[in-house]
Short mmCIF file of C-alpha atoms and ligand atoms in Angstrom, two decimals:
data_model
loop_
_atom_site.label_atom_id
_atom_site.label_comp_id
_atom_site.label_asym_id
_atom_site.label_seq_id
_atom_site.Cartn_x
_atom_site.Cartn_y
_atom_site.Cartn_z
CA MET A 243 18.89 -10.83 8.29
CA GLU A 244 20.36 -11.57 11.69
CA LEU A 245 20.65 -9.60 14.91
CA VAL A 246 24.30 -9.71 16.02
CA ASN A 247 25.51 -7.58 18.97
CA ASN A 248 22.51 -5.28 18.64
CA ARG A 249 23.09 -4.61 14.94
CA TYR A 250 21.18 -6.13 12.04
CA THR A 251 23.48 -7.90 9.64
CA ILE A 252 22.98 -9.47 6.22
CA GLY A 253 25.46 -12.22 5.39
CA GLY A 254 27.72 -10.82 8.11
CA VAL A 255 27.58 -7.24 6.76
CA ASP A 256 26.03 -4.47 8.83
CA ALA A 257 22.68 -3.58 7.20
CA LEU A 258 22.83 0.14 8.06
CA SER A 259 26.30 0.39 6.56
CA LEU A 260 24.88 -1.01 3.30
CA VAL A 261 22.39 1.86 3.20
CA GLU A 262 25.21 4.33 3.90
CA GLU A 263 27.28 2.85 1.08
CA PHE A 264 24.61 2.19 -1.56
CA GLY A 265 21.71 4.41 -0.50
CA ALA A 266 18.04 3.56 0.00
CA PRO A 267 15.76 2.04 -1.06
CA ILE A 268 17.79 -1.05 -1.76
CA TYR A 269 17.31 -4.79 -2.21
CA VAL A 270 20.00 -6.89 -0.51
CA TYR A 271 20.43 -10.64 -1.08
CA ASP A 272 22.48 -13.14 0.90
CA THR A 273 23.99 -16.06 -1.04
CA ALA A 274 24.39 -18.14 2.14
CA ILE A 275 20.62 -18.34 2.53
CA ILE A 276 20.07 -19.30 -1.10
CA ARG A 277 22.66 -22.06 -0.63
CA ARG A 278 21.00 -23.23 2.61
CA GLN A 279 17.61 -23.48 0.89
CA TYR A 280 19.01 -25.23 -2.17
CA GLU A 281 20.80 -27.79 -0.04
CA MET A 282 17.70 -28.36 2.08
CA LEU A 283 15.62 -29.17 -0.98
CA ASP A 284 18.35 -31.22 -2.60
CA THR A 285 18.71 -33.29 0.57
CA ALA A 286 14.95 -33.70 0.95
CA PHE A 287 14.77 -35.30 -2.50
CA SER A 288 17.96 -37.32 -2.21
CA GLY A 289 15.93 -40.54 -2.30
CA VAL A 290 15.06 -40.09 -5.97
CA ARG A 291 16.90 -38.91 -9.07
CA HIS A 292 15.88 -35.25 -9.33
CA LYS A 293 16.61 -31.90 -10.91
CA ILE A 294 16.00 -28.50 -9.35
CA LYS A 295 15.03 -25.93 -11.98
CA TYR A 296 15.02 -22.51 -10.34
CA ALA A 297 11.90 -20.51 -11.35
CA CYS A 298 13.72 -17.31 -12.15
CA LYS A 299 10.60 -15.16 -12.38
CA ALA A 300 11.08 -14.81 -8.61
CA LEU A 301 14.41 -13.00 -8.96
CA ASN A 302 16.32 -12.82 -12.20
CA ASN A 303 19.42 -10.71 -11.64
CA ILE A 304 22.19 -12.38 -13.66
CA SER A 305 24.61 -12.50 -10.71
CA ILE A 306 22.01 -14.39 -8.70
CA LEU A 307 21.38 -16.75 -11.62
CA LYS A 308 25.12 -17.44 -11.87
CA PHE A 309 25.27 -18.22 -8.18
CA ILE A 310 22.27 -20.54 -8.35
CA ARG A 311 23.82 -22.34 -11.32
CA SER A 312 27.03 -22.81 -9.34
CA LEU A 313 24.98 -24.73 -6.77
CA GLY A 314 24.02 -27.26 -9.44
CA ALA A 315 20.54 -26.03 -10.34
CA GLY A 316 18.91 -25.79 -13.74
CA LEU A 317 16.40 -23.06 -14.55
CA ASP A 318 12.73 -22.63 -15.35
CA ALA A 319 11.91 -19.72 -17.68
CA VAL A 320 8.55 -18.22 -18.57
CA SER A 321 9.63 -15.96 -21.44
CA LEU A 322 12.27 -15.83 -24.16
CA ASN A 323 14.00 -13.01 -22.33
CA GLU A 324 14.28 -15.12 -19.19
CA ILE A 325 15.94 -17.78 -21.36
CA HIS A 326 18.37 -15.16 -22.68
CA LEU A 327 19.15 -13.94 -19.16
CA ALA A 328 19.79 -17.52 -18.09
CA MET A 329 22.12 -18.11 -21.00
CA GLN A 330 24.01 -14.93 -20.16
CA ALA A 331 24.40 -16.33 -16.67
CA GLY A 332 25.98 -19.47 -18.15
CA PHE A 333 23.07 -21.93 -18.22
CA THR A 334 23.19 -24.21 -21.26
CA SER A 335 20.01 -24.78 -23.23
CA GLN A 336 19.83 -28.35 -21.89
CA GLU A 337 19.63 -26.96 -18.37
CA ILE A 338 16.67 -24.69 -19.13
CA MET A 339 12.99 -25.59 -19.06
CA TYR A 340 10.64 -23.21 -20.84
CA THR A 341 7.18 -23.08 -19.22
CA PRO A 342 5.18 -20.36 -20.92
CA ASN A 343 1.43 -19.90 -20.94
CA CYS A 344 -0.80 -18.35 -23.59
CA VAL A 345 2.17 -17.33 -25.77
CA SER A 346 2.14 -17.20 -29.57
CA PHE A 347 3.33 -20.12 -31.68
CA GLU A 348 6.03 -17.79 -33.03
CA GLU A 349 7.45 -17.47 -29.51
CA LEU A 350 7.38 -21.25 -29.07
CA LYS A 351 9.30 -21.72 -32.30
CA GLN A 352 11.99 -19.33 -31.12
CA ALA A 353 12.33 -21.30 -27.89
CA VAL A 354 12.62 -24.55 -29.86
CA ALA A 355 15.40 -22.94 -31.92
CA LEU A 356 17.24 -22.11 -28.68
CA GLY A 357 17.19 -25.82 -27.81
CA VAL A 358 15.56 -25.59 -24.37
CA ALA A 359 13.21 -28.21 -22.87
CA MET A 360 9.65 -27.35 -23.87
CA ASN A 361 6.57 -27.38 -21.67
CA ILE A 362 3.21 -26.78 -23.36
CA ASP A 363 0.12 -25.73 -21.46
CA ASN A 364 -2.75 -25.75 -23.95
CA LEU A 365 -4.24 -27.88 -26.71
CA PRO A 366 -4.36 -25.30 -29.56
CA LEU A 367 -0.60 -24.72 -29.25
CA LEU A 368 0.04 -28.44 -28.92
CA GLU A 369 -1.83 -29.01 -32.17
CA GLN A 370 0.28 -26.40 -33.98
CA PHE A 371 3.39 -27.84 -32.39
CA GLY A 372 2.48 -31.31 -33.61
CA LYS A 373 1.85 -30.09 -37.16
CA GLU A 374 5.20 -28.29 -37.28
CA TYR A 375 7.49 -30.72 -35.46
CA GLY A 376 5.68 -34.07 -35.25
CA GLY A 377 7.61 -36.20 -32.78
CA SER A 378 11.01 -34.62 -33.40
CA ILE A 379 11.07 -32.44 -30.25
CA PRO A 380 10.57 -34.08 -26.84
CA LEU A 381 7.77 -32.37 -24.99
CA CYS A 382 6.44 -31.88 -21.49
CA ILE A 383 2.71 -31.23 -21.08
CA ARG A 384 1.41 -29.02 -18.29
CA ILE A 385 -1.61 -30.60 -16.64
CA ASN A 386 -4.19 -28.77 -14.57
CA PRO A 387 -5.10 -31.32 -11.88
CA HIS A 388 -8.02 -29.25 -10.53
CA ILE A 389 -6.93 -28.95 -6.95
CA MET A 390 -7.06 -25.85 -4.78
CA ALA A 391 -3.56 -25.17 -3.49
CA GLY A 392 -1.54 -22.15 -2.47
CA GLY A 393 -1.63 -19.19 -0.10
CA ASN A 394 -4.54 -17.35 -1.74
CA LEU A 395 -6.69 -17.44 -4.88
CA LYS A 396 -4.50 -14.99 -6.78
CA ILE A 397 -1.53 -17.32 -6.56
CA SER A 398 -3.48 -20.57 -6.95
CA THR A 399 -3.03 -22.01 -10.43
CA GLY A 400 -4.25 -25.61 -10.45
CA HIS A 401 -7.97 -25.17 -9.82
CA VAL A 402 -10.83 -25.59 -12.26
CA ASP A 403 -11.13 -21.87 -13.07
CA SER A 404 -7.43 -21.35 -13.65
CA LYS A 405 -6.08 -20.46 -17.11
CA PHE A 406 -3.09 -22.76 -16.65
CA GLY A 407 -2.50 -26.23 -18.05
CA VAL A 408 -4.51 -28.85 -19.89
CA SER A 409 -7.42 -29.98 -17.74
CA VAL A 410 -7.29 -33.55 -16.41
CA HIS A 411 -10.77 -33.83 -17.88
CA GLN A 412 -9.40 -33.20 -21.38
CA LEU A 413 -7.28 -36.33 -21.41
CA GLU A 414 -9.07 -37.81 -24.42
CA GLU A 415 -8.57 -34.66 -26.50
CA LEU A 416 -4.96 -34.48 -25.36
CA LEU A 417 -4.29 -38.07 -26.39
CA ALA A 418 -6.00 -37.52 -29.74
CA VAL A 419 -3.66 -34.59 -30.57
CA VAL A 420 -0.61 -36.52 -29.35
CA GLU A 421 -1.55 -39.53 -31.46
CA ALA A 422 -2.50 -37.54 -34.58
CA HIS A 423 0.98 -35.99 -34.76
CA SER A 424 3.01 -38.73 -33.05
CA ILE A 425 4.11 -36.18 -30.46
CA ASN A 426 6.91 -37.38 -28.22
CA VAL A 427 5.65 -36.71 -24.67
CA VAL A 428 8.52 -37.25 -22.27
CA ALA A 429 7.07 -35.53 -19.20
CA VAL A 430 3.99 -34.21 -17.48
CA HIS A 431 4.03 -31.11 -15.32
CA MET A 432 1.90 -29.38 -12.74
CA HIS A 433 2.30 -26.17 -10.79
CA THR A 434 -0.72 -25.72 -8.60
CA GLY A 435 0.10 -22.55 -6.71
CA SER A 436 2.52 -20.58 -4.60
CA GLU A 437 2.99 -20.82 -0.82
CA ILE A 438 1.75 -24.38 -0.42
CA ALA A 439 2.40 -25.58 3.11
CA ASP A 440 0.13 -28.60 3.03
CA ALA A 441 1.96 -31.85 2.25
CA GLU A 442 -1.33 -33.64 1.58
CA ILE A 443 -2.30 -31.34 -1.28
CA ILE A 444 1.12 -31.73 -2.92
CA LEU A 445 0.86 -35.50 -2.65
CA LYS A 446 -2.69 -35.45 -3.99
CA GLY A 447 -1.55 -33.44 -7.01
CA ALA A 448 1.33 -35.87 -7.49
CA GLU A 449 -1.06 -38.83 -7.59
CA ILE A 450 -3.13 -37.12 -10.30
CA LEU A 451 0.02 -36.35 -12.27
CA ILE A 452 1.21 -39.95 -12.02
CA GLU A 453 -2.18 -41.13 -13.20
CA MET A 454 -1.86 -38.86 -16.26
CA ALA A 455 1.72 -39.99 -16.81
CA ARG A 456 0.53 -43.60 -17.29
CA ASN A 457 -0.73 -42.56 -20.74
CA PHE A 458 2.72 -41.73 -22.10
CA PRO A 459 5.05 -44.64 -22.81
CA ASN A 460 8.11 -42.42 -23.46
CA LEU A 461 7.86 -40.71 -20.08
CA GLN A 462 11.23 -39.69 -18.58
CA TYR A 463 10.34 -37.26 -15.80
CA LEU A 464 7.56 -35.84 -13.67
CA ASP A 465 7.71 -32.09 -13.06
CA PHE A 466 6.00 -31.16 -9.79
CA GLY A 467 6.50 -27.40 -10.25
CA GLY A 468 7.28 -25.01 -7.43
CA GLY A 469 5.13 -23.39 -4.77
CA MET A 470 6.84 -24.63 -1.60
CA LYS A 471 6.04 -22.24 1.20
CA VAL A 472 8.55 -20.53 3.44
CA ALA A 473 7.64 -18.72 6.66
CA TYR A 474 6.68 -15.09 6.12
CA LYS A 475 5.07 -14.34 9.48
CA PRO A 476 6.77 -15.15 12.76
CA GLY A 477 5.32 -18.54 13.74
CA ASP A 478 4.28 -19.34 10.14
CA LYS A 479 4.63 -22.96 9.04
CA ALA A 480 6.96 -23.65 6.13
CA VAL A 481 6.39 -26.57 3.81
CA PRO A 482 7.63 -29.82 5.46
CA THR A 483 10.30 -30.35 2.82
CA LEU A 484 11.88 -33.48 4.28
CA ASP A 485 8.55 -35.22 4.67
CA ILE A 486 7.35 -34.32 1.19
CA GLY A 487 10.70 -35.18 -0.38
CA ALA A 488 10.73 -38.60 1.25
CA LYS A 489 7.12 -39.39 0.35
CA LEU A 490 7.39 -38.19 -3.25
CA ALA A 491 10.67 -40.05 -3.68
CA GLU A 492 9.07 -43.27 -2.47
CA ARG A 493 6.04 -42.80 -4.70
CA VAL A 494 8.05 -41.98 -7.82
CA ASN A 495 10.48 -44.85 -7.24
CA GLU A 496 7.47 -47.16 -7.02
CA PHE A 497 6.21 -45.72 -10.30
CA SER A 498 9.66 -46.22 -11.86
CA LYS A 499 9.47 -49.90 -10.93
CA GLU A 500 6.06 -50.17 -12.50
CA ARG A 501 7.38 -48.53 -15.70
CA GLY A 502 10.57 -50.53 -15.75
CA ARG A 503 12.69 -47.40 -16.19
CA GLU A 504 13.95 -44.70 -13.86
CA ILE A 505 11.61 -41.69 -13.85
CA GLU A 506 13.18 -38.42 -12.68
CA VAL A 507 11.57 -35.76 -10.53
CA TRP A 508 11.87 -32.11 -11.60
CA LEU A 509 11.13 -29.27 -9.21
CA GLU A 510 10.75 -25.55 -9.94
CA PRO A 511 11.14 -23.61 -6.70
CA GLY A 512 11.14 -19.83 -6.80
CA LYS A 513 10.24 -18.46 -3.37
CA PHE A 514 11.72 -21.44 -1.57
CA LEU A 515 15.20 -20.60 -2.84
CA VAL A 516 15.27 -16.81 -2.74
CA SER A 517 12.48 -15.31 -0.61
CA GLU A 518 14.27 -15.44 2.73
CA ALA A 519 17.57 -14.46 1.12
CA GLY A 520 16.28 -10.98 0.31
CA THR A 521 15.81 -7.91 2.50
CA PHE A 522 14.41 -4.63 1.27
CA LEU A 523 15.79 -1.58 3.08
CA VAL A 524 13.92 1.73 2.94
CA ARG A 525 14.26 5.05 4.73
CA THR A 526 11.45 6.76 6.63
CA ASN A 527 10.56 10.12 5.08
CA VAL A 528 7.80 11.20 7.42
CA VAL A 529 6.01 10.14 10.59
CA LYS A 530 2.49 11.46 10.31
CA ARG A 531 -0.20 11.30 12.98
CA THR A 532 -3.85 11.48 11.92
CA PRO A 533 -6.94 11.16 14.13
CA ALA A 534 -7.09 7.50 13.08
CA ARG A 535 -3.50 6.24 13.20
CA THR A 536 0.20 6.94 12.86
CA PHE A 537 1.74 6.55 9.42
CA ALA A 538 5.40 5.87 8.77
CA GLY A 539 5.84 7.06 5.18
CA VAL A 540 8.91 5.59 3.47
CA ASP A 541 10.92 6.34 0.32
CA SER A 542 9.36 3.44 -1.60
CA GLY A 543 5.94 2.07 -2.41
CA LEU A 544 3.99 -0.40 -4.52
CA ASN A 545 6.36 0.47 -7.36
CA HIS A 546 9.13 -1.45 -5.55
CA LEU A 547 7.36 -4.09 -3.47
CA ILE A 548 3.80 -4.72 -4.62
CA ARG A 549 3.12 -7.98 -2.79
CA PRO A 550 1.42 -6.45 0.28
CA MET A 551 -0.96 -4.41 -1.89
CA PHE A 552 -1.54 -7.00 -4.62
CA TYR A 553 -1.88 -10.16 -2.53
CA ASP A 554 -2.35 -8.75 0.98
CA ALA A 555 0.98 -10.46 1.58
CA TYR A 556 2.56 -10.13 5.00
CA HIS A 557 6.18 -8.97 5.11
CA HIS A 558 7.79 -8.75 8.50
CA ILE A 559 9.18 -5.25 9.10
CA ALA A 560 11.86 -4.15 11.58
CA ASN A 561 13.06 -0.67 12.45
CA ILE A 562 16.78 -1.36 12.30
CA SER A 563 17.79 2.19 13.29
CA ASN A 564 16.18 2.13 16.71
CA LEU A 565 16.36 -1.37 18.13
CA THR A 566 15.70 -0.30 21.70
CA GLY A 567 12.83 2.09 20.89
CA THR A 568 9.50 1.47 22.58
CA GLN A 569 7.01 -0.56 20.60
CA GLN A 570 4.30 1.50 18.94
CA GLN A 571 1.81 0.93 16.17
CA TYR A 572 2.48 2.27 12.69
CA THR A 573 0.79 1.95 9.36
CA VAL A 574 3.77 1.72 7.06
CA CYS A 575 2.97 3.37 3.74
CA GLY A 576 4.69 4.32 0.51
CA TYR A 577 5.06 7.60 -1.36
CA ILE A 578 3.00 6.53 -4.39
CA CYS A 579 -0.21 8.35 -5.19
CA GLU A 580 -2.29 5.31 -4.23
CA THR A 581 -3.16 3.69 -0.94
CA ASP A 582 0.08 1.75 -0.92
CA ASN A 583 0.22 0.55 2.65
CA PHE A 584 2.82 -2.13 3.31
CA ALA A 585 1.28 -2.92 6.70
CA TRP A 586 -1.60 -1.65 8.81
CA ASP A 587 -1.13 -0.91 12.51
CA ARG A 588 2.08 -2.89 12.83
CA ASP A 589 4.06 -2.95 16.09
CA LEU A 590 7.49 -1.43 15.50
CA ALA A 591 10.19 0.07 17.67
CA GLU A 592 9.56 3.84 17.70
CA VAL A 593 10.05 5.14 14.15
CA ARG A 594 11.73 8.50 13.67
CA GLU A 595 12.15 10.35 10.40
CA GLY A 596 15.33 9.05 8.76
CA ASP A 597 15.10 5.59 10.34
CA VAL A 598 15.76 2.60 8.11
CA LEU A 599 13.05 -0.05 7.97
CA ALA A 600 13.85 -3.57 6.78
CA PHE A 601 11.31 -5.76 4.98
CA HIS A 602 12.01 -9.45 5.41
CA ASN A 603 11.37 -12.14 2.78
CA ALA A 604 11.79 -9.67 -0.05
CA GLY A 605 13.93 -11.85 -2.31
CA ALA A 606 11.11 -13.38 -4.33
CA TYR A 607 8.79 -11.31 -6.54
CA GLY A 608 10.10 -8.05 -5.09
CA PHE A 609 12.42 -6.49 -7.62
CA THR A 610 11.08 -8.57 -10.54
CA MET A 611 7.57 -7.15 -10.00
CA SER A 612 8.76 -3.56 -9.58
CA SER A 613 7.79 -0.76 -11.96
CA GLN A 614 8.40 2.89 -12.76
CA TYR A 615 4.92 3.99 -11.65
CA ASN A 616 4.76 7.70 -10.74
CA ALA A 617 8.00 8.05 -12.75
CA ARG A 618 9.93 6.68 -9.77
CA PRO A 619 13.14 4.83 -10.61
CA ARG A 620 13.63 1.22 -9.54
CA PRO A 621 15.98 0.61 -6.60
CA ALA A 622 19.50 -0.79 -6.63
CA GLU A 623 20.33 -4.43 -5.83
CA VAL A 624 23.24 -5.68 -3.72
CA LEU A 625 24.49 -9.23 -3.29
CA VAL A 626 26.35 -10.25 -0.14
CA HIS A 627 28.68 -13.18 -0.71
CA ASN A 628 31.33 -14.48 1.71
CA GLY A 629 31.02 -11.37 3.88
CA LYS A 630 31.44 -8.92 0.99
CA ALA A 631 28.77 -6.69 -0.55
CA HIS A 632 28.61 -6.35 -4.34
CA LEU A 633 26.43 -3.88 -6.21
CA ILE A 634 24.64 -6.04 -8.81
CA ARG A 635 22.27 -3.45 -10.24
CA THR A 636 22.55 0.31 -10.14
CA ARG A 637 19.64 2.46 -9.09
CA GLU A 638 17.66 3.72 -12.06
CA THR A 639 17.68 7.41 -12.95
CA LEU A 640 15.52 9.80 -14.95
CA GLU A 641 17.45 8.65 -18.03
CA ASP A 642 16.10 5.13 -17.60
CA ILE A 643 12.58 6.48 -17.35
CA LEU A 644 13.05 8.47 -20.56
CA ARG A 645 14.94 5.69 -22.38
CA ASN A 646 12.26 4.46 -24.81
CA GLN A 647 10.24 7.61 -25.17
CA ILE A 648 9.96 9.32 -28.54
CA VAL A 649 8.95 12.94 -28.43
CA VAL A 650 6.80 13.95 -31.39
CA GLU A 651 6.18 17.53 -32.44
CA LEU A 652 2.39 18.01 -32.58
N1 LLP B 750 6.80 -23.01 -11.81
C1 LLP B 750 5.82 -22.36 -12.47
C2 LLP B 750 5.30 -22.93 -13.71
C3 LLP B 750 5.30 -21.16 -11.96
O1 LLP B 750 4.33 -20.53 -12.60
C4 LLP B 750 5.84 -20.63 -10.75
C5 LLP B 750 5.33 -19.38 -10.21
C6 LLP B 750 6.87 -21.33 -10.11
C7 LLP B 750 7.32 -22.53 -10.66
C8 LLP B 750 7.50 -20.86 -8.83
O2 LLP B 750 6.59 -20.74 -7.79
P1 LLP B 750 7.14 -20.41 -6.30
O3 LLP B 750 8.01 -21.55 -5.88
O4 LLP B 750 7.90 -19.15 -6.39
O5 LLP B 750 5.92 -20.27 -5.47
N2 LLP B 750 4.06 -13.25 -7.68
C9 LLP B 750 3.43 -14.15 -6.74
C10 LLP B 750 3.76 -15.59 -7.03
C11 LLP B 750 3.37 -15.97 -8.44
C12 LLP B 750 4.00 -17.23 -8.86
C13 LLP B 750 3.91 -17.42 -10.33
N3 LLP B 750 4.40 -18.69 -10.75
C14 LLP B 750 3.83 -13.75 -5.32
O6 LLP B 750 4.59 -12.80 -5.17
O7 LLP B 750 3.36 -14.36 -4.36
#
């Protein structure tokens, strides 16, 4: 979102006019920002052969997936349905990596039948996989390197207590299963957390992964996962992409020399590509003063954007209806029957009932984590591309809430 001539615009389109046209609450995405982020990452890793597999759990609207594919990206999926969405968006099976965790062997078999690249994150499944397929299907193994990375514990996935991956300390067991079934390991993977800003920790994880990779003679690529941080708060540090890209490229090229074959780098960014591209626009229902504070109650809640309540995540908020209003403190809350505060005591330009508030950085894990809690419909989604706004998902209605219910006569 940009401030142009005292109006907030998204991809060149006036944000308030989007609310007039499509209503509130509404998610709006800007393709120009997704492109900017993709190109930044692509450039940062230009020193090594690499593939960018967009982690579509962050935002999986098919129109967005199509756009991201048009940039040259592949896709990382965590469920069969994400694979199906990707295929509907035009991704071929060769472009899709399937990185599930704790799924059934049945689900794995269905993914194999779809022909996508397979990433396995535990030994019991690997054993079953080996028995069924032997070495006929090339496989990536997710490693848990036991490092603490990421913005907070809830989104940290590579530490010793995490459910994800095969522990680095289980190398012997891993090799025994691989050998017993002649499994064809072509890659090792790690994803150690989300919102990692520290280059050192990424490089440390990479060293551990390379060390593990030495055990697999058929190795073709190293998958370093996602987790690159973007700035959420004003003044926040983003991940130093250029620095990390250059260092990882150098390290992997060195490893390629040692192996005598070119090893590719795979990356799985989610937030990095889409977080800043998304803005969530809501309308203020009520401004309520209590002896403790002033609440700005909006027509949304944890059902639409759960990150502040679930992770204590900071989302920058702007009152886009009253740019010149005096700054005052508001606790911005939702209409859900829970304490669903988006922000406590936040400085905002004076908020009046009816004003539109804009949440920044709402592109990743906003809509995809939304629900119908309190029987509230999910919001609409709009994509702005080349200065034109397209509705890419209609607002849900009562019909959607009733869709799967079966009324029994008791
Ligand atoms: N690859 C794998 C295997 C992952 O599990 C994830 C995210 C990603 C890539 C992409 O991570 P990113 O680049 O978006 O950080 N809902 C949380 C984030 C959970 C991330 C889950 N896995 C949030 O809203 O902060």
